[in-house]
PDB file of C-alpha atoms in Angstrom:
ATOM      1  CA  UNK A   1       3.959 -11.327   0.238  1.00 84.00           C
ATOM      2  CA  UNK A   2       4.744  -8.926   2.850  1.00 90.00           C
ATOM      3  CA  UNK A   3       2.136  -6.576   4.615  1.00 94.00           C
ATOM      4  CA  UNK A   4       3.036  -4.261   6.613  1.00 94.00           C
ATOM      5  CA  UNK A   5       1.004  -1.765   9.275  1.00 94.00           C
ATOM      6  CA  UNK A   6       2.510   1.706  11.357  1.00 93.00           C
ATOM      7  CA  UNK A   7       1.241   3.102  14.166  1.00 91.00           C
ATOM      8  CA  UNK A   8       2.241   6.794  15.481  1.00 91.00           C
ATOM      9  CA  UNK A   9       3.562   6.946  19.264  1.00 90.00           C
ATOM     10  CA  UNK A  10       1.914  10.836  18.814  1.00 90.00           C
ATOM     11  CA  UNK A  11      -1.482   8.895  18.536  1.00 90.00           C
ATOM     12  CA  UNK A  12      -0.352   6.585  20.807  1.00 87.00           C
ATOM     13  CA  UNK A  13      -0.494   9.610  23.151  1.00 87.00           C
ATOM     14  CA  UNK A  14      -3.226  11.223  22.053  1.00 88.00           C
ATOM     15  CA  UNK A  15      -5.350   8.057  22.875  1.00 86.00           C
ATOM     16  CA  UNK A  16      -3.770   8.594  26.164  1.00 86.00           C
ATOM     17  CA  UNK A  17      -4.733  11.969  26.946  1.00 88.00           C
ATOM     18  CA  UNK A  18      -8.439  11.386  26.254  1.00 89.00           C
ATOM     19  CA  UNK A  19      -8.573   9.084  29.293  1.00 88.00           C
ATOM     20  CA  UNK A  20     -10.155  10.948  32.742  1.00 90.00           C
ATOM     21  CA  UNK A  21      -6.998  11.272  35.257  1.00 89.00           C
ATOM     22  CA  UNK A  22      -9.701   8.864  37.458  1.00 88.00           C
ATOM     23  CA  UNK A  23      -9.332   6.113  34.412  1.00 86.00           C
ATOM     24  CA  UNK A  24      -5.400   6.386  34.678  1.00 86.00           C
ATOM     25  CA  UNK A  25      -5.578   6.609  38.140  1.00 85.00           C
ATOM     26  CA  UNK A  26      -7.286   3.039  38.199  1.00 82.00           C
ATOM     27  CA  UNK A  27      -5.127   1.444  35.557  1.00 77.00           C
ATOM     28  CA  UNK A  28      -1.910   2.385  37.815  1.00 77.00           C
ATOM     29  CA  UNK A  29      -0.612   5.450  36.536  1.00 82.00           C
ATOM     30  CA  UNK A  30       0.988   7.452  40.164  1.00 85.00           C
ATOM     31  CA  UNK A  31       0.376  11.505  39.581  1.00 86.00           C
ATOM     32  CA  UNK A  32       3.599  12.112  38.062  1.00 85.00           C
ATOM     33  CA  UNK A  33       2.620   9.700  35.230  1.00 83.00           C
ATOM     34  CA  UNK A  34      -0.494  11.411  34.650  1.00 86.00           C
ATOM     35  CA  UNK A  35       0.703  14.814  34.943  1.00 86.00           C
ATOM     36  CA  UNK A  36       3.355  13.776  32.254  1.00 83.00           C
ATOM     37  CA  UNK A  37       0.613  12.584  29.611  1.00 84.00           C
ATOM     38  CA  UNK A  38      -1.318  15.291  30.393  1.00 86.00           C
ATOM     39  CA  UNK A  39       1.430  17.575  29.547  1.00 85.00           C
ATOM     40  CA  UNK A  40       1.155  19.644  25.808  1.00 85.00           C
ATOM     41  CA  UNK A  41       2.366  17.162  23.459  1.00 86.00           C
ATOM     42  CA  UNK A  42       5.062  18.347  20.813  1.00 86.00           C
ATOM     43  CA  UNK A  43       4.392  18.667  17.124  1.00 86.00           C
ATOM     44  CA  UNK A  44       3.234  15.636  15.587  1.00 86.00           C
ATOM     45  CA  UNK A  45       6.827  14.967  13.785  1.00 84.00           C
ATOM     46  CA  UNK A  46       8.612  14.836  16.604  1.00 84.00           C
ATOM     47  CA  UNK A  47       7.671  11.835  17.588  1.00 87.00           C
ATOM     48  CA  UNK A  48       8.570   8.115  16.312  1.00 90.00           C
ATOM     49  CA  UNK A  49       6.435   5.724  14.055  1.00 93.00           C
ATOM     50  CA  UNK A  50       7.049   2.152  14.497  1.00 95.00           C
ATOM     51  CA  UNK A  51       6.280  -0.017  11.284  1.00 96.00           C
ATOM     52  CA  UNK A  52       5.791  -4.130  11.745  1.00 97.00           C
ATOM     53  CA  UNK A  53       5.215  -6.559   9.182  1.00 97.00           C
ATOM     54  CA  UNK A  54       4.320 -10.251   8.852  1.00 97.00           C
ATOM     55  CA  UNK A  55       5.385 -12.480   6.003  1.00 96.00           C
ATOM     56  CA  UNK A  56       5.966 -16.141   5.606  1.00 96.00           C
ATOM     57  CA  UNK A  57       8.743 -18.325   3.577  1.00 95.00           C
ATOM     58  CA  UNK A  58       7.006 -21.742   3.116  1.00 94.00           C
ATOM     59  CA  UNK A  59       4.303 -23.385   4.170  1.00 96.00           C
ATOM     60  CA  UNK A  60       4.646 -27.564   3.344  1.00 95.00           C
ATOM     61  CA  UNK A  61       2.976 -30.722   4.164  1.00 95.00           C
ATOM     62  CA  UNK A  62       5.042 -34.037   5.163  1.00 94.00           C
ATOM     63  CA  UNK A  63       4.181 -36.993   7.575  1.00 95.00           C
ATOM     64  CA  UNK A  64       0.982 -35.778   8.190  1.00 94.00           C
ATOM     65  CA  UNK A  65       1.692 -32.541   9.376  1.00 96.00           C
ATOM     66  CA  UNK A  66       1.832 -29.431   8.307  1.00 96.00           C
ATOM     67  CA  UNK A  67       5.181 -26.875   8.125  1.00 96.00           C
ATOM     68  CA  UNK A  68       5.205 -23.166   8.252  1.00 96.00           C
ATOM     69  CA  UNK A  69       8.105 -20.315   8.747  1.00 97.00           C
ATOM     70  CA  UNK A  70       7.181 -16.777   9.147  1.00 97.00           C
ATOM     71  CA  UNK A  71       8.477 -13.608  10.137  1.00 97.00           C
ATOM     72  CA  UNK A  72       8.146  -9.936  11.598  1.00 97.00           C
ATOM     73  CA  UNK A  73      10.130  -7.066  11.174  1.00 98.00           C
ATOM     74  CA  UNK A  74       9.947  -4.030  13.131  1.00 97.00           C
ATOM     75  CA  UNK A  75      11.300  -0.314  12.628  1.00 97.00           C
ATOM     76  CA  UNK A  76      10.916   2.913  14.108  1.00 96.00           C
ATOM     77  CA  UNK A  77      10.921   6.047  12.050  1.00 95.00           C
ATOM     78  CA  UNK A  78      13.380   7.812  15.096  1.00 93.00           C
ATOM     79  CA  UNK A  79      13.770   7.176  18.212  1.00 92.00           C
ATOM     80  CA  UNK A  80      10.344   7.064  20.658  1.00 91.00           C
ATOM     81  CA  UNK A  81      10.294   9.446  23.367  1.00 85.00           C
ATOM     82  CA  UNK A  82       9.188   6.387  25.999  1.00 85.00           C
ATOM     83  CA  UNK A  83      11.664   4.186  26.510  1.00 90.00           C
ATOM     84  CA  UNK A  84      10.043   1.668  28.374  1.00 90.00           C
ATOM     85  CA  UNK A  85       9.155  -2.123  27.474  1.00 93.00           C
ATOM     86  CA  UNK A  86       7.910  -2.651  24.150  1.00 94.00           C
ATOM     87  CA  UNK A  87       6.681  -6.217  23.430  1.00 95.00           C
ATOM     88  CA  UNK A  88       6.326  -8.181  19.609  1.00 96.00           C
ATOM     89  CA  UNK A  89       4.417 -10.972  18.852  1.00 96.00           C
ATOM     90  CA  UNK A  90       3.015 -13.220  15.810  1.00 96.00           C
ATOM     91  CA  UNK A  91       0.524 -15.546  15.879  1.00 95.00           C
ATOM     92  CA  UNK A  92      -1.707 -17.793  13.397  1.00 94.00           C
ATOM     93  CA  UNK A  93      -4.837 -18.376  12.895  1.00 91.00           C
ATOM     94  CA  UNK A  94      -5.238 -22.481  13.168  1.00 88.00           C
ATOM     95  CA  UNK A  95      -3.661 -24.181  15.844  1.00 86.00           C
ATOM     96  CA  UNK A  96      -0.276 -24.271  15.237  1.00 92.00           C
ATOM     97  CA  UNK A  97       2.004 -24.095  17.174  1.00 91.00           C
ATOM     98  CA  UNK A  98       6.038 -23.129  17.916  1.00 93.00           C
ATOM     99  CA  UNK A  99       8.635 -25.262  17.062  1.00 93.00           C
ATOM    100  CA  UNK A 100      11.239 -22.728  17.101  1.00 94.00           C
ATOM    101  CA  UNK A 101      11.626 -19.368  17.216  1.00 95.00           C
ATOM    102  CA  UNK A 102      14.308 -16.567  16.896  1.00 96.00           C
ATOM    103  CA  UNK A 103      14.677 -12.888  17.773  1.00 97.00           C
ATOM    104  CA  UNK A 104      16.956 -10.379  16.458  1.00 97.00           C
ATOM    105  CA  UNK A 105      17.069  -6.572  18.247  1.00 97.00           C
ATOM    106  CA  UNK A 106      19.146  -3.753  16.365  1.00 98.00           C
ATOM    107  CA  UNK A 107      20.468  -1.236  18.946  1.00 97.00           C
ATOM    108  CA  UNK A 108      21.394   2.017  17.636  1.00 97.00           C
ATOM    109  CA  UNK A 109      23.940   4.475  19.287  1.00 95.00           C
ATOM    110  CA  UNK A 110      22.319   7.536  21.097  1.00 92.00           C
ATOM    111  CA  UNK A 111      19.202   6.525  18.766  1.00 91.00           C
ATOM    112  CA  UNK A 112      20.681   7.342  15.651  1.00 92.00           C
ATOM    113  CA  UNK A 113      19.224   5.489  12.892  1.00 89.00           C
ATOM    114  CA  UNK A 114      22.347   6.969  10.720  1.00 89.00           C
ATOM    115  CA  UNK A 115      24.490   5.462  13.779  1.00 89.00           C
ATOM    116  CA  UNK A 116      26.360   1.830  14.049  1.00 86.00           C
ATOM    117  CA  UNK A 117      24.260  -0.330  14.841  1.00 92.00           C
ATOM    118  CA  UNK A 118      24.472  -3.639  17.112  1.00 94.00           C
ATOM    119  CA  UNK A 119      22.075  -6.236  17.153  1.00 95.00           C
ATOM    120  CA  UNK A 120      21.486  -8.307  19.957  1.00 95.00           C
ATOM    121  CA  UNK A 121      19.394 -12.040  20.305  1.00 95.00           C
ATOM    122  CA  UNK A 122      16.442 -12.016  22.553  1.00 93.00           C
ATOM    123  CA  UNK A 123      14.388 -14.502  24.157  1.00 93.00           C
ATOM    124  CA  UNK A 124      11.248 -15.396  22.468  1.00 94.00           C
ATOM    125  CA  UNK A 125       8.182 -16.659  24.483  1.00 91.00           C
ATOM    126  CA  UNK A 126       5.298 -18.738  24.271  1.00 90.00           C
ATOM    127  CA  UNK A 127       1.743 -18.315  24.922  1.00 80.00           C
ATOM    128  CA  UNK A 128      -1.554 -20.057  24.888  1.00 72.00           C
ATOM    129  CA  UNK A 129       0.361 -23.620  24.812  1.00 68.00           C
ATOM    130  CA  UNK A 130       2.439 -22.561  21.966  1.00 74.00           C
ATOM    131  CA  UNK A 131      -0.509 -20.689  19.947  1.00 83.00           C
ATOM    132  CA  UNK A 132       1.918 -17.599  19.720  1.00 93.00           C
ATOM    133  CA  UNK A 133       5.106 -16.379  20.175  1.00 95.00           C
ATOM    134  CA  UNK A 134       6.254 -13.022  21.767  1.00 95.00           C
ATOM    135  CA  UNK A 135       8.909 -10.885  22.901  1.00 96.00           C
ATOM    136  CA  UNK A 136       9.920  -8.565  25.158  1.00 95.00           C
ATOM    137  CA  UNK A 137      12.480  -5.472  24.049  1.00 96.00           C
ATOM    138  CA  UNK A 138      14.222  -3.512  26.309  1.00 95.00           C
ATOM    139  CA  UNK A 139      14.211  -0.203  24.891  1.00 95.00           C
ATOM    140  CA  UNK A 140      17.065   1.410  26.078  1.00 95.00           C
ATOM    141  CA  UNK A 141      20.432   0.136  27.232  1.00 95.00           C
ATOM    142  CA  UNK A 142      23.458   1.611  29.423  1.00 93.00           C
ATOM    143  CA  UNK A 143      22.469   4.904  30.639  1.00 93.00           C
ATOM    144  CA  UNK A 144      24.949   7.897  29.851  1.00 93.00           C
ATOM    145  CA  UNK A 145      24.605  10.007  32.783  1.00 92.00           C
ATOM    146  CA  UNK A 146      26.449  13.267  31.192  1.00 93.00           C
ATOM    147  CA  UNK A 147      24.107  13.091  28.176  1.00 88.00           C
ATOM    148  CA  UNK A 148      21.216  11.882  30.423  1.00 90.00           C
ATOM    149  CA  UNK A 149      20.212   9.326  27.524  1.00 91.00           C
ATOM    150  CA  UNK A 150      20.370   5.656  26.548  1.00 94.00           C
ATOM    151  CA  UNK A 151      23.591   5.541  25.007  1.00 95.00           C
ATOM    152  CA  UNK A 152      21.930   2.141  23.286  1.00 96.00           C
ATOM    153  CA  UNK A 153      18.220   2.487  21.806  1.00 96.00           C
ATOM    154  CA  UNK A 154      16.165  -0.510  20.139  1.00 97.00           C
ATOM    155  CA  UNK A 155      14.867   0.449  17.239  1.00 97.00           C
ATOM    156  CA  UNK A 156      14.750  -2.228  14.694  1.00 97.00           C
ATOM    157  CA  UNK A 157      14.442  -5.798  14.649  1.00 97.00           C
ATOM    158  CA  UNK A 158      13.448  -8.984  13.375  1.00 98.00           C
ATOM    159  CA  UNK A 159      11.551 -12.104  14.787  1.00 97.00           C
ATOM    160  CA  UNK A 160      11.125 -15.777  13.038  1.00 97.00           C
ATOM    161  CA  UNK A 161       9.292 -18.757  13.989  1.00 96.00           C
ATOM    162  CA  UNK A 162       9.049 -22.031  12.430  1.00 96.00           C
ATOM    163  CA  UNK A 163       5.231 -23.621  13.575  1.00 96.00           C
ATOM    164  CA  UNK A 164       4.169 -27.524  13.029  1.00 95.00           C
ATOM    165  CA  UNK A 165       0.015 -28.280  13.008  1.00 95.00           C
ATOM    166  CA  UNK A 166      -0.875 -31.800  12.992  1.00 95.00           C
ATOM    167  CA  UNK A 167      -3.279 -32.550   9.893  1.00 94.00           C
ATOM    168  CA  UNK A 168      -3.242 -31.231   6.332  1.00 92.00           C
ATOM    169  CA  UNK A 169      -3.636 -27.362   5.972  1.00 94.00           C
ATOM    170  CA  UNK A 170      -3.939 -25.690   2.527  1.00 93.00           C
ATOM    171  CA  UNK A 171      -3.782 -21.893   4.086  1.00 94.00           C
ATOM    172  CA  UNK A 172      -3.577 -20.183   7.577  1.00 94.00           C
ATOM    173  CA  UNK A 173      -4.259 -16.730   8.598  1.00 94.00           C
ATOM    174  CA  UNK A 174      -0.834 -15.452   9.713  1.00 96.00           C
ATOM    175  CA  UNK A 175      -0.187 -12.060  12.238  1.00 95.00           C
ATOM    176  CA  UNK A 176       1.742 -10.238  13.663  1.00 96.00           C
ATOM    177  CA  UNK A 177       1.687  -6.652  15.830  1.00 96.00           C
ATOM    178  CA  UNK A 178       3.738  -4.567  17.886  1.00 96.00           C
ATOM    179  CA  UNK A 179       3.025  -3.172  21.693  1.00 93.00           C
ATOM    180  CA  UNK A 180       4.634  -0.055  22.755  1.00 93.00           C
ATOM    181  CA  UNK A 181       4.534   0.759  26.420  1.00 89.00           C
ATOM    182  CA  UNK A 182       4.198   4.953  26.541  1.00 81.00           C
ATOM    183  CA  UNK A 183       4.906   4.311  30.769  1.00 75.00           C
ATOM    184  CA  UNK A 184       7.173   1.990  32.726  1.00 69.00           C
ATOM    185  CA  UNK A 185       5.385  -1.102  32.944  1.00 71.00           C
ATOM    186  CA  UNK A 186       6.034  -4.957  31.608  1.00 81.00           C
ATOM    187  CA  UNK A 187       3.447  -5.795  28.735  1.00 88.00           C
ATOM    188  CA  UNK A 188       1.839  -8.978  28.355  1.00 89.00           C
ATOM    189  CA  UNK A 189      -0.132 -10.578  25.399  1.00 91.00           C
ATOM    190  CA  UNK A 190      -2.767 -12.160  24.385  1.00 89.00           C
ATOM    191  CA  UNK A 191      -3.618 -14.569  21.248  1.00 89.00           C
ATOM    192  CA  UNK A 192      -7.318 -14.629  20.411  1.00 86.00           C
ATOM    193  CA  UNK A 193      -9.368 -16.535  17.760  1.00 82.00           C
ATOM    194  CA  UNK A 194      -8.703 -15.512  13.853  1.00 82.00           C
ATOM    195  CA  UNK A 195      -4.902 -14.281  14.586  1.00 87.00           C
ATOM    196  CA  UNK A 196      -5.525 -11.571  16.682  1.00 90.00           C
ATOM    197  CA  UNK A 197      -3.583 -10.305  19.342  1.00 90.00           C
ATOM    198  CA  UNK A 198      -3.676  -7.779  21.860  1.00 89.00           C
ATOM    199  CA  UNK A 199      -1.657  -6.307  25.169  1.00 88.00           C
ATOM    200  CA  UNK A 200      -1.797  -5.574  28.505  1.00 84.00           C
ATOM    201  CA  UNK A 201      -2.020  -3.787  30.650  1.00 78.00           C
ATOM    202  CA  UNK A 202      -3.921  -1.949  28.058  1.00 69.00           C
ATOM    203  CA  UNK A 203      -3.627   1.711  28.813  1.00 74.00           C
ATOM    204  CA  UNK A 204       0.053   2.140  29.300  1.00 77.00           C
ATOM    205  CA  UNK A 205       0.559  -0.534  26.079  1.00 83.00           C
ATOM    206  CA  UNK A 206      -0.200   0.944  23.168  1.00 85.00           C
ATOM    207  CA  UNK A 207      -0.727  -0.931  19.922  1.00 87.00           C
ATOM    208  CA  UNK A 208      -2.515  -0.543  16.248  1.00 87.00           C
ATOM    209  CA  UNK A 209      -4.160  -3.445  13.989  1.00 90.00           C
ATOM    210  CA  UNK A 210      -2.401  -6.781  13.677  1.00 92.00           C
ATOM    211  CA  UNK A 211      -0.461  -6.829  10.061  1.00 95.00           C
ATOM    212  CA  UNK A 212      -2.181  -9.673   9.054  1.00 94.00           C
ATOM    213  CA  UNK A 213      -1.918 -12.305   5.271  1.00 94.00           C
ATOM    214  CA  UNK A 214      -2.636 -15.756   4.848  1.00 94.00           C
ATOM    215  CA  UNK A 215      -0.153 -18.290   4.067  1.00 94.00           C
ATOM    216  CA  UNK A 216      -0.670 -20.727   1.331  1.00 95.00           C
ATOM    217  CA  UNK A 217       0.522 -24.198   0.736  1.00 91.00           C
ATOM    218  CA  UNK A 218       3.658 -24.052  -1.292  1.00 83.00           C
TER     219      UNK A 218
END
Protein backbone atom coordinates (compact mmCIF):
# COMPACT_ATOMS: atom_id res chain seq x y z
CA UNK A 1 0.00 0.00 0.00
CA UNK A 2 1.61 3.05 -1.15
CA UNK A 3 0.36 6.69 -0.39
CA UNK A 4 1.66 9.25 -1.78
CA UNK A 5 1.37 13.37 -1.16
CA UNK A 6 2.81 16.56 -3.69
CA UNK A 7 3.44 19.75 -2.77
CA UNK A 8 3.96 22.78 -5.40
CA UNK A 9 7.37 24.84 -4.96
CA UNK A 10 4.83 27.80 -6.66
CA UNK A 11 2.89 27.46 -3.27
CA UNK A 12 5.85 26.94 -1.62
CA UNK A 13 6.47 30.56 -2.69
CA UNK A 14 3.41 31.92 -2.41
CA UNK A 15 3.43 31.00 1.39
CA UNK A 16 6.57 32.93 1.22
CA UNK A 17 5.48 36.08 -0.13
CA UNK A 18 2.66 36.52 2.40
CA UNK A 19 5.28 36.93 5.14
CA UNK A 20 6.00 40.96 6.19
CA UNK A 21 9.75 41.69 4.86
CA UNK A 22 10.09 42.38 9.02
CA UNK A 23 9.07 38.42 9.50
CA UNK A 24 11.85 37.41 6.88
CA UNK A 25 14.00 39.84 8.12
CA UNK A 26 13.90 38.02 11.63
CA UNK A 27 14.04 34.49 10.33
CA UNK A 28 17.48 35.46 8.45
CA UNK A 29 16.62 36.30 5.09
CA UNK A 30 19.59 39.44 4.05
CA UNK A 31 17.62 42.06 1.53
CA UNK A 32 18.61 40.39 -1.52
CA UNK A 33 16.72 37.26 -0.32
CA UNK A 34 13.73 39.15 0.34
CA UNK A 35 13.77 41.26 -2.60
CA UNK A 36 14.05 37.91 -4.61
CA UNK A 37 10.74 36.35 -3.02
CA UNK A 38 9.18 39.38 -3.29
CA UNK A 39 9.83 39.45 -6.90
CA UNK A 40 6.52 38.58 -9.49
CA UNK A 41 6.47 34.95 -9.47
CA UNK A 42 6.18 33.14 -12.98
CA UNK A 43 3.14 31.24 -14.12
CA UNK A 44 2.18 28.58 -11.91
CA UNK A 45 3.59 25.72 -14.45
CA UNK A 46 6.75 26.81 -14.48
CA UNK A 47 7.63 25.71 -11.50
CA UNK A 48 8.44 22.03 -10.06
CA UNK A 49 6.15 19.68 -7.92
CA UNK A 50 7.88 17.30 -5.76
CA UNK A 51 5.81 14.02 -5.00
CA UNK A 52 6.96 11.66 -1.76
CA UNK A 53 5.53 8.55 -0.71
CA UNK A 54 5.76 6.12 2.22
CA UNK A 55 5.19 2.40 1.97
CA UNK A 56 6.36 -0.57 3.90
CA UNK A 57 7.51 -4.33 2.81
CA UNK A 58 6.99 -6.37 6.05
CA UNK A 59 6.33 -5.89 9.29
CA UNK A 60 7.20 -9.40 11.55
CA UNK A 61 7.52 -10.47 15.05
CA UNK A 62 10.55 -12.82 16.29
CA UNK A 63 12.44 -13.01 19.71
CA UNK A 64 10.33 -10.68 21.20
CA UNK A 65 10.69 -7.94 19.01
CA UNK A 66 9.17 -6.54 16.45
CA UNK A 67 10.60 -6.06 12.51
CA UNK A 68 9.64 -3.44 10.06
CA UNK A 69 11.13 -2.17 6.46
CA UNK A 70 9.76 0.83 4.84
CA UNK A 71 10.41 3.19 2.25
CA UNK A 72 10.12 6.76 0.54
CA UNK A 73 10.37 7.78 -2.81
CA UNK A 74 10.70 11.17 -4.00
CA UNK A 75 10.22 12.94 -7.55
CA UNK A 76 10.03 16.23 -8.91
CA UNK A 77 7.75 17.07 -11.77
CA UNK A 78 10.98 19.37 -13.42
CA UNK A 79 13.53 20.79 -12.10
CA UNK A 80 12.88 23.47 -8.91
CA UNK A 81 14.00 26.85 -9.47
CA UNK A 82 15.90 26.81 -5.74
CA UNK A 83 18.56 24.77 -5.68
CA UNK A 84 19.43 24.79 -2.27
CA UNK A 85 19.30 21.92 0.51
CA UNK A 86 16.36 19.87 0.44
CA UNK A 87 16.06 17.39 3.36
CA UNK A 88 13.80 13.72 3.49
CA UNK A 89 12.78 11.98 6.31
CA UNK A 90 10.42 8.98 7.61
CA UNK A 91 9.44 8.29 10.80
CA UNK A 92 6.88 5.93 12.83
CA UNK A 93 4.58 6.30 15.05
CA UNK A 94 5.67 3.79 18.16
CA UNK A 95 9.03 3.79 19.26
CA UNK A 96 10.95 2.16 16.91
CA UNK A 97 13.76 2.73 16.03
CA UNK A 98 16.72 2.47 13.05
CA UNK A 99 18.52 -0.44 12.48
CA UNK A 100 19.59 0.42 9.12
CA UNK A 101 18.98 2.67 6.67
CA UNK A 102 19.78 3.46 2.94
CA UNK A 103 19.58 6.42 0.57
CA UNK A 104 19.52 6.51 -3.07
CA UNK A 105 19.72 10.23 -5.03
CA UNK A 106 19.06 10.24 -8.95
CA UNK A 107 20.98 13.16 -10.53
CA UNK A 108 19.80 14.24 -13.79
CA UNK A 109 21.94 16.10 -16.47
CA UNK A 110 21.19 19.92 -16.80
CA UNK A 111 17.78 18.82 -14.97
CA UNK A 112 16.45 16.87 -17.62
CA UNK A 113 14.12 14.34 -16.45
CA UNK A 114 14.36 12.89 -20.26
CA UNK A 115 18.31 13.07 -19.51
CA UNK A 116 20.80 10.10 -18.19
CA UNK A 117 20.53 9.85 -15.10
CA UNK A 118 23.15 8.95 -12.19
CA UNK A 119 22.29 8.03 -8.89
CA UNK A 120 24.37 8.60 -6.09
CA UNK A 121 24.25 6.98 -2.12
CA UNK A 122 23.76 9.46 0.60
CA UNK A 123 24.15 9.49 4.18
CA UNK A 124 21.13 8.89 6.19
CA UNK A 125 20.77 10.37 9.75
CA UNK A 126 19.26 9.80 12.93
CA UNK A 127 17.16 11.74 15.19
CA UNK A 128 15.40 11.67 18.47
CA UNK A 129 17.66 8.51 19.58
CA UNK A 130 16.85 6.70 16.49
CA UNK A 131 12.95 7.71 16.40
CA UNK A 132 13.56 8.85 12.68
CA UNK A 133 15.69 8.87 9.97
CA UNK A 134 16.59 11.80 7.57
CA UNK A 135 18.55 13.07 4.84
CA UNK A 136 20.10 15.76 3.47
CA UNK A 137 20.21 16.28 -0.66
CA UNK A 138 22.36 18.47 -2.27
CA UNK A 139 20.45 19.84 -4.99
CA UNK A 140 22.73 20.72 -7.48
CA UNK A 141 26.16 19.41 -8.38
CA UNK A 142 29.28 20.78 -10.51
CA UNK A 143 28.49 24.16 -11.63
CA UNK A 144 28.79 24.85 -15.52
CA UNK A 145 29.93 28.29 -15.63
CA UNK A 146 29.18 28.88 -19.59
CA UNK A 147 25.60 27.64 -19.07
CA UNK A 148 25.50 29.25 -15.56
CA UNK A 149 23.58 25.99 -14.27
CA UNK A 150 24.08 22.79 -12.28
CA UNK A 151 25.26 20.61 -14.85
CA UNK A 152 23.94 17.75 -12.14
CA UNK A 153 20.32 18.33 -10.52
CA UNK A 154 18.65 15.91 -7.80
CA UNK A 155 15.54 15.17 -8.67
CA UNK A 156 14.50 11.75 -7.74
CA UNK A 157 15.28 9.37 -5.17
CA UNK A 158 14.66 6.72 -2.87
CA UNK A 159 15.21 6.13 0.97
CA UNK A 160 14.79 2.64 3.05
CA UNK A 161 15.04 1.84 6.58
CA UNK A 162 14.75 -1.32 8.35
CA UNK A 163 13.38 -0.36 12.30
CA UNK A 164 13.41 -3.02 15.40
CA UNK A 165 10.78 -2.11 18.58
CA UNK A 166 11.17 -4.23 21.50
CA UNK A 167 7.66 -5.90 22.42
CA UNK A 168 4.90 -7.28 20.20
CA UNK A 169 3.29 -4.71 17.74
CA UNK A 170 0.28 -5.66 15.55
CA UNK A 171 0.35 -2.11 13.48
CA UNK A 172 2.36 1.22 13.49
CA UNK A 173 1.60 4.48 12.00
CA UNK A 174 4.32 4.88 9.34
CA UNK A 175 5.50 8.60 7.58
CA UNK A 176 7.25 10.09 5.64
CA UNK A 177 7.65 13.96 4.08
CA UNK A 178 9.84 16.00 2.12
CA UNK A 179 11.53 19.63 3.04
CA UNK A 180 12.45 21.90 0.31
CA UNK A 181 14.63 24.83 1.18
CA UNK A 182 13.28 27.90 -1.36
CA UNK A 183 16.80 29.92 0.17
CA UNK A 184 20.33 28.79 0.97
CA UNK A 185 20.14 27.43 4.27
CA UNK A 186 20.78 23.70 5.94
CA UNK A 187 17.32 22.19 7.12
CA UNK A 188 16.88 20.31 10.14
CA UNK A 189 14.00 18.01 11.40
CA UNK A 190 11.98 17.19 13.79
CA UNK A 191 9.97 13.83 14.79
CA UNK A 192 6.90 14.53 16.92
CA UNK A 193 4.26 12.24 18.54
CA UNK A 194 1.78 10.21 15.99
CA UNK A 195 4.51 10.21 12.98
CA UNK A 196 4.73 13.63 12.34
CA UNK A 197 7.49 15.52 11.22
CA UNK A 198 8.40 18.90 10.52
CA UNK A 199 11.59 21.33 9.45
CA UNK A 200 13.54 24.01 10.27
CA UNK A 201 14.33 26.68 10.01
CA UNK A 202 10.76 26.95 9.06
CA UNK A 203 10.42 29.84 6.70
CA UNK A 204 13.13 29.17 4.21
CA UNK A 205 12.06 25.10 4.49
CA UNK A 206 9.16 24.52 2.92
CA UNK A 207 7.14 21.34 3.32
CA UNK A 208 3.33 19.88 2.87
CA UNK A 209 1.52 17.01 5.04
CA UNK A 210 3.46 13.91 6.02
CA UNK A 211 2.35 10.90 3.46
CA UNK A 212 1.31 8.90 6.11
CA UNK A 213 -0.32 4.58 6.30
CA UNK A 214 -0.10 2.19 8.92
CA UNK A 215 1.78 -0.91 8.72
CA UNK A 216 0.28 -4.15 9.68
CA UNK A 217 1.67 -7.33 11.01
CA UNK A 218 2.40 -9.61 8.14
Amino acid sequence: HIVSKTISEYDMLCELREKTDYELEASGFNGEEIEKIKAPLNARETYGNVTYTISYSKMYQSGGKTYLNTKMTWDWSSEPSVLSTDIVAMTTSEAFTKDSAAVTINYYLYGNKNSTKTSETGTVKTENSGRGVFARITMGKEWDTINKKYKKVALSGTMTTNWSISGNYSQAGISSNYGHSVITATPSVSFGAGASISFTPGLSCRYGDEAYTKAYLT
